[in-house]
Coordinates of C-alpha atoms in Angstrom, one line a residue:
Chain Q
X106 CA 28.8 -32.4 23.6
X107 CA 27.2 -32.2 20.2
X108 CA 23.6 -31.0 20.2
X109 CA 20.5 -31.4 18.1
X110 CA 17.9 -28.7 18.7
X111 CA 14.3 -28.3 17.6
X112 CA 11.5 -26.0 18.5
X113 CA 9.1 -27.8 20.9
X114 CA 5.7 -26.9 19.4
X115 CA 4.0 -26.3 16.0
X116 CA 0.4 -25.8 15.3
X117 CA -1.2 -25.8 11.8
X118 CA -4.6 -26.0 10.2
X119 CA -5.6 -29.1 8.4
X120 CA -4.6 -28.8 4.7
X121 CA -1.8 -26.3 5.3
X122 CA 1.9 -27.2 5.0
X123 CA 3.9 -27.9 8.2
X124 CA 7.6 -27.1 8.4
X125 CA 9.6 -28.5 11.3
X126 CA 13.1 -27.3 11.7
X127 CA 16.2 -28.8 13.3
X128 CA 19.7 -27.6 13.8
X129 CA 22.7 -29.7 14.7
X130 CA 26.3 -28.9 15.6
X131 CA 28.3 -31.9 14.6
X132 CA 29.9 -31.1 11.2
X133 CA 30.8 -34.7 10.6
X134 CA 27.1 -35.8 10.7
X135 CA 26.6 -38.2 7.9
X136 CA 23.0 -39.3 8.1
X137 CA 20.1 -37.2 9.3
X138 CA 16.7 -38.7 10.2
X139 CA 13.2 -37.8 10.9
X140 CA 11.2 -40.0 13.2
X141 CA 7.5 -39.7 14.1
X142 CA 6.2 -40.7 17.5
X143 CA 2.4 -41.1 18.0
X144 CA 1.0 -41.0 21.6
X145 CA 2.0 -44.1 23.6
X146 CA 4.0 -45.6 20.7
X147 CA 7.6 -46.0 19.7
X148 CA 9.5 -44.1 17.1
X149 CA 8.7 -44.7 13.5
X150 CA 11.3 -43.7 10.9
X151 CA 9.8 -41.3 8.3
X152 CA 12.7 -40.5 6.1
X153 CA 16.4 -39.8 6.2
X154 CA 18.9 -37.9 4.1
X155 CA 22.6 -38.5 3.5
X156 CA 24.8 -35.5 4.0
X157 CA 25.8 -35.2 0.4
X158 CA 22.2 -34.5 -0.6
X159 CA 20.4 -31.2 -0.1
X160 CA 16.8 -32.3 -0.8
X161 CA 14.8 -35.5 -0.6
X162 CA 11.1 -35.8 -1.5
X163 CA 8.9 -38.7 -0.6
X164 CA 5.2 -38.2 -1.3
X165 CA 4.0 -35.5 1.1
X166 CA 7.3 -35.2 2.8
X167 CA 10.2 -33.0 1.7
X168 CA 13.5 -32.9 3.6
X169 CA 15.8 -30.0 3.0
X170 CA 19.4 -30.0 4.3
X171 CA 21.6 -26.9 4.5
X172 CA 24.9 -28.4 5.4
X173 CA 26.7 -25.1 5.6
X174 CA 24.2 -23.8 8.3
X175 CA 23.7 -27.3 9.8
X176 CA 20.0 -26.9 9.3
X177 CA 17.5 -29.6 8.5
X178 CA 13.8 -29.2 7.9
X179 CA 10.8 -31.5 7.3
X180 CA 8.0 -30.1 5.2
X181 CA 4.7 -32.0 5.3
X182 CA 2.3 -31.0 2.5
X183 CA -1.5 -31.0 3.0
X184 CA -1.2 -31.8 6.7
X185 CA -3.8 -34.0 8.1
X186 CA -5.1 -34.7 11.6
X187 CA -3.4 -38.0 11.5
X188 CA -0.1 -36.2 11.2
X189 CA -0.4 -34.9 14.8
X190 CA 2.5 -36.4 16.6
X191 CA 5.9 -35.6 18.0
X192 CA 8.6 -35.4 15.3
X193 CA 12.2 -36.1 16.2
X194 CA 15.2 -35.0 14.3
X195 CA 18.3 -37.3 14.7
X196 CA 21.8 -37.5 13.3
X197 CA 24.6 -40.0 13.3
X198 CA 28.1 -39.9 12.0
X199 CA 30.5 -42.9 11.4
X200 CA 30.6 -44.9 14.6
X201 CA 28.7 -42.5 16.8
X202 CA 25.4 -43.3 18.3
X203 CA 22.3 -41.6 17.1
X204 CA 21.7 -38.2 18.7
X205 CA 18.1 -37.0 19.0
X206 CA 16.5 -33.6 19.4
X207 CA 13.9 -33.1 22.1
X208 CA 11.1 -33.4 19.5
X209 CA 8.6 -31.0 18.0
X210 CA 4.9 -31.6 18.9
X211 CA 2.8 -31.0 15.8
X212 CA -0.8 -30.2 16.5
X213 CA -3.2 -30.2 13.4
X214 CA -6.4 -28.3 13.9
X215 CA -9.5 -29.1 11.8
Chain T
X192 CA 6.7 -59.1 9.4
X193 CA 10.1 -58.5 10.9
X194 CA 9.8 -56.4 13.9
X195 CA 10.9 -55.3 17.3
X196 CA 8.6 -56.4 20.1
X197 CA 8.5 -55.1 23.7
X198 CA 6.8 -56.7 26.6
X199 CA 4.9 -55.7 28.5
X200 CA 3.6 -52.4 27.0
X201 CA 2.8 -51.1 30.5
X202 CA 4.5 -52.1 33.7
X203 CA 3.7 -51.0 37.2
X204 CA 6.2 -51.6 40.0
X205 CA 6.7 -50.5 43.5
X206 CA 9.5 -48.3 44.7
X207 CA 12.6 -50.4 45.2
X208 CA 11.1 -53.6 43.7
X209 CA 13.2 -55.1 40.9
X210 CA 11.6 -55.1 37.5
X211 CA 12.6 -56.5 34.1
X212 CA 11.6 -55.3 30.7
X213 CA 11.9 -57.4 27.7
X214 CA 12.7 -56.8 24.0
X215 CA 12.9 -59.3 21.1
X216 CA 13.6 -58.8 17.5
X217 CA 13.0 -60.9 14.3
X218 CA 15.3 -58.7 12.2
X219 CA 18.5 -60.7 13.1
X220 CA 20.2 -57.4 13.8
X221 CA 23.6 -57.3 15.5
X222 CA 22.9 -54.3 17.7
X223 CA 20.3 -53.8 20.3
X224 CA 19.8 -50.6 22.2
X225 CA 17.9 -49.5 25.3
X226 CA 16.7 -45.9 25.6
X227 CA 14.9 -44.1 28.4
X228 CA 12.4 -41.4 27.4
X229 CA 10.8 -39.0 29.8
X230 CA 7.9 -36.8 28.9
X231 CA 8.8 -34.1 26.3
X232 CA 12.4 -35.2 26.1
X233 CA 14.6 -36.9 23.6
X234 CA 15.2 -40.6 24.0
X235 CA 18.3 -41.0 26.2
X236 CA 20.6 -44.0 25.4
X237 CA 21.3 -46.2 28.4
X238 CA 23.4 -48.9 26.7
X239 CA 23.7 -51.1 23.7
X240 CA 24.9 -54.5 22.8
X241 CA 26.9 -55.2 19.6
X242 CA 26.5 -58.9 19.4
X243 CA 27.5 -60.0 22.9
X244 CA 29.6 -56.9 23.6
X245 CA 28.0 -54.7 26.2
X246 CA 28.5 -50.9 25.9
X247 CA 27.3 -48.8 28.8
X248 CA 26.8 -45.0 28.5
X249 CA 29.0 -43.1 31.0
X250 CA 26.0 -41.5 32.8
X251 CA 23.8 -44.6 33.0
X252 CA 23.1 -45.3 36.7
X253 CA 24.3 -48.6 38.1
X254 CA 20.7 -49.3 39.0
X255 CA 20.2 -50.2 35.3
X256 CA 21.6 -53.5 34.0
X257 CA 21.1 -55.4 30.8
X258 CA 21.3 -58.9 29.5
X259 CA 21.4 -60.3 26.0
X260 CA 21.2 -64.1 26.2
X261 CA 21.0 -64.5 22.4
X262 CA 20.6 -62.5 19.2
X263 CA 16.9 -62.2 19.5
X264 CA 16.4 -61.1 23.1
X265 CA 17.6 -58.3 25.3
X266 CA 16.4 -57.4 28.8
X267 CA 16.6 -54.3 30.9
X268 CA 16.8 -54.9 34.6
X269 CA 16.1 -52.1 37.0
X270 CA 17.4 -53.3 40.4
X271 CA 15.8 -50.8 42.7
X272 CA 13.4 -48.5 40.8
X273 CA 13.0 -45.0 42.1
X274 CA 10.3 -42.5 41.3
X275 CA 12.6 -40.8 38.9
X276 CA 12.8 -44.0 36.8
X277 CA 9.2 -43.7 35.7
X278 CA 9.5 -43.3 32.0
X279 CA 9.0 -44.9 28.6
X280 CA 11.7 -47.4 27.8
X281 CA 12.4 -47.9 24.1
X282 CA 14.3 -50.8 22.6
X283 CA 15.8 -50.4 19.2
X284 CA 17.9 -52.5 16.8
X285 CA 20.2 -51.9 13.9
X286 CA 22.1 -54.0 11.5
X287 CA 25.4 -52.6 12.6
X288 CA 27.1 -49.5 13.6
X289 CA 29.0 -47.1 11.5
X290 CA 28.1 -45.0 8.5
X291 CA 24.5 -46.1 8.1
X292 CA 22.8 -47.5 11.2
X293 CA 19.1 -46.9 10.9
X294 CA 17.5 -47.9 14.1
X295 CA 14.2 -49.8 14.2
X296 CA 12.2 -49.1 17.4
X297 CA 9.8 -51.2 19.4
X298 CA 6.6 -49.7 20.7
X299 CA 8.1 -49.0 24.1
X300 CA 7.2 -50.1 27.7
X301 CA 5.8 -47.4 29.9
X302 CA 7.0 -47.9 33.5
X303 CA 5.1 -46.5 36.4
X304 CA 6.8 -46.6 39.9
X305 CA 4.4 -46.3 42.9

């Protein structure tokens, strides 16, 4: 089946930028999402990007999409301790259900 | 505020004892989903309802059933929970399916099986 892959762990220092990467295999992917999950909580949609875009910026968040390489990244500027969470990449295409990566656990050290 | 609500947040059951998890939504969305999420894994879709139409994933065990009595509520029934069913269960909703189907998630119910 089609896969969404992410590295499992990322550790950064407070104030640095974080970059979380994701690759996917379905070339028909239409929308790509980033969700944040804090401990013991559900998934919170952070941002999404449509496949005809290559960049989207929303305050401290920047999403970059390389459709040719099927690579998606989430950059968090000025990372804070409150950004510590698991970040899930997800994609959907037409009538397909949403497919999630396994999540990247971001740890922010003071 | 419109939202997705799951009750209870924490549920403890005994091996083999049936348990029901509840989800409700005030978004008036047509689609409701149930996911199982185990530690350090991606959420795994169990099934979804589009209105009253039930759609089961091929690898969802028969032990898992669902009911949607109306637009607002959806239940997950686990008929005979095993130790391997201990997980976080996430409910989500979306307006529809198709090109853009952003899913809104509830906070989840963490199920412990003793």
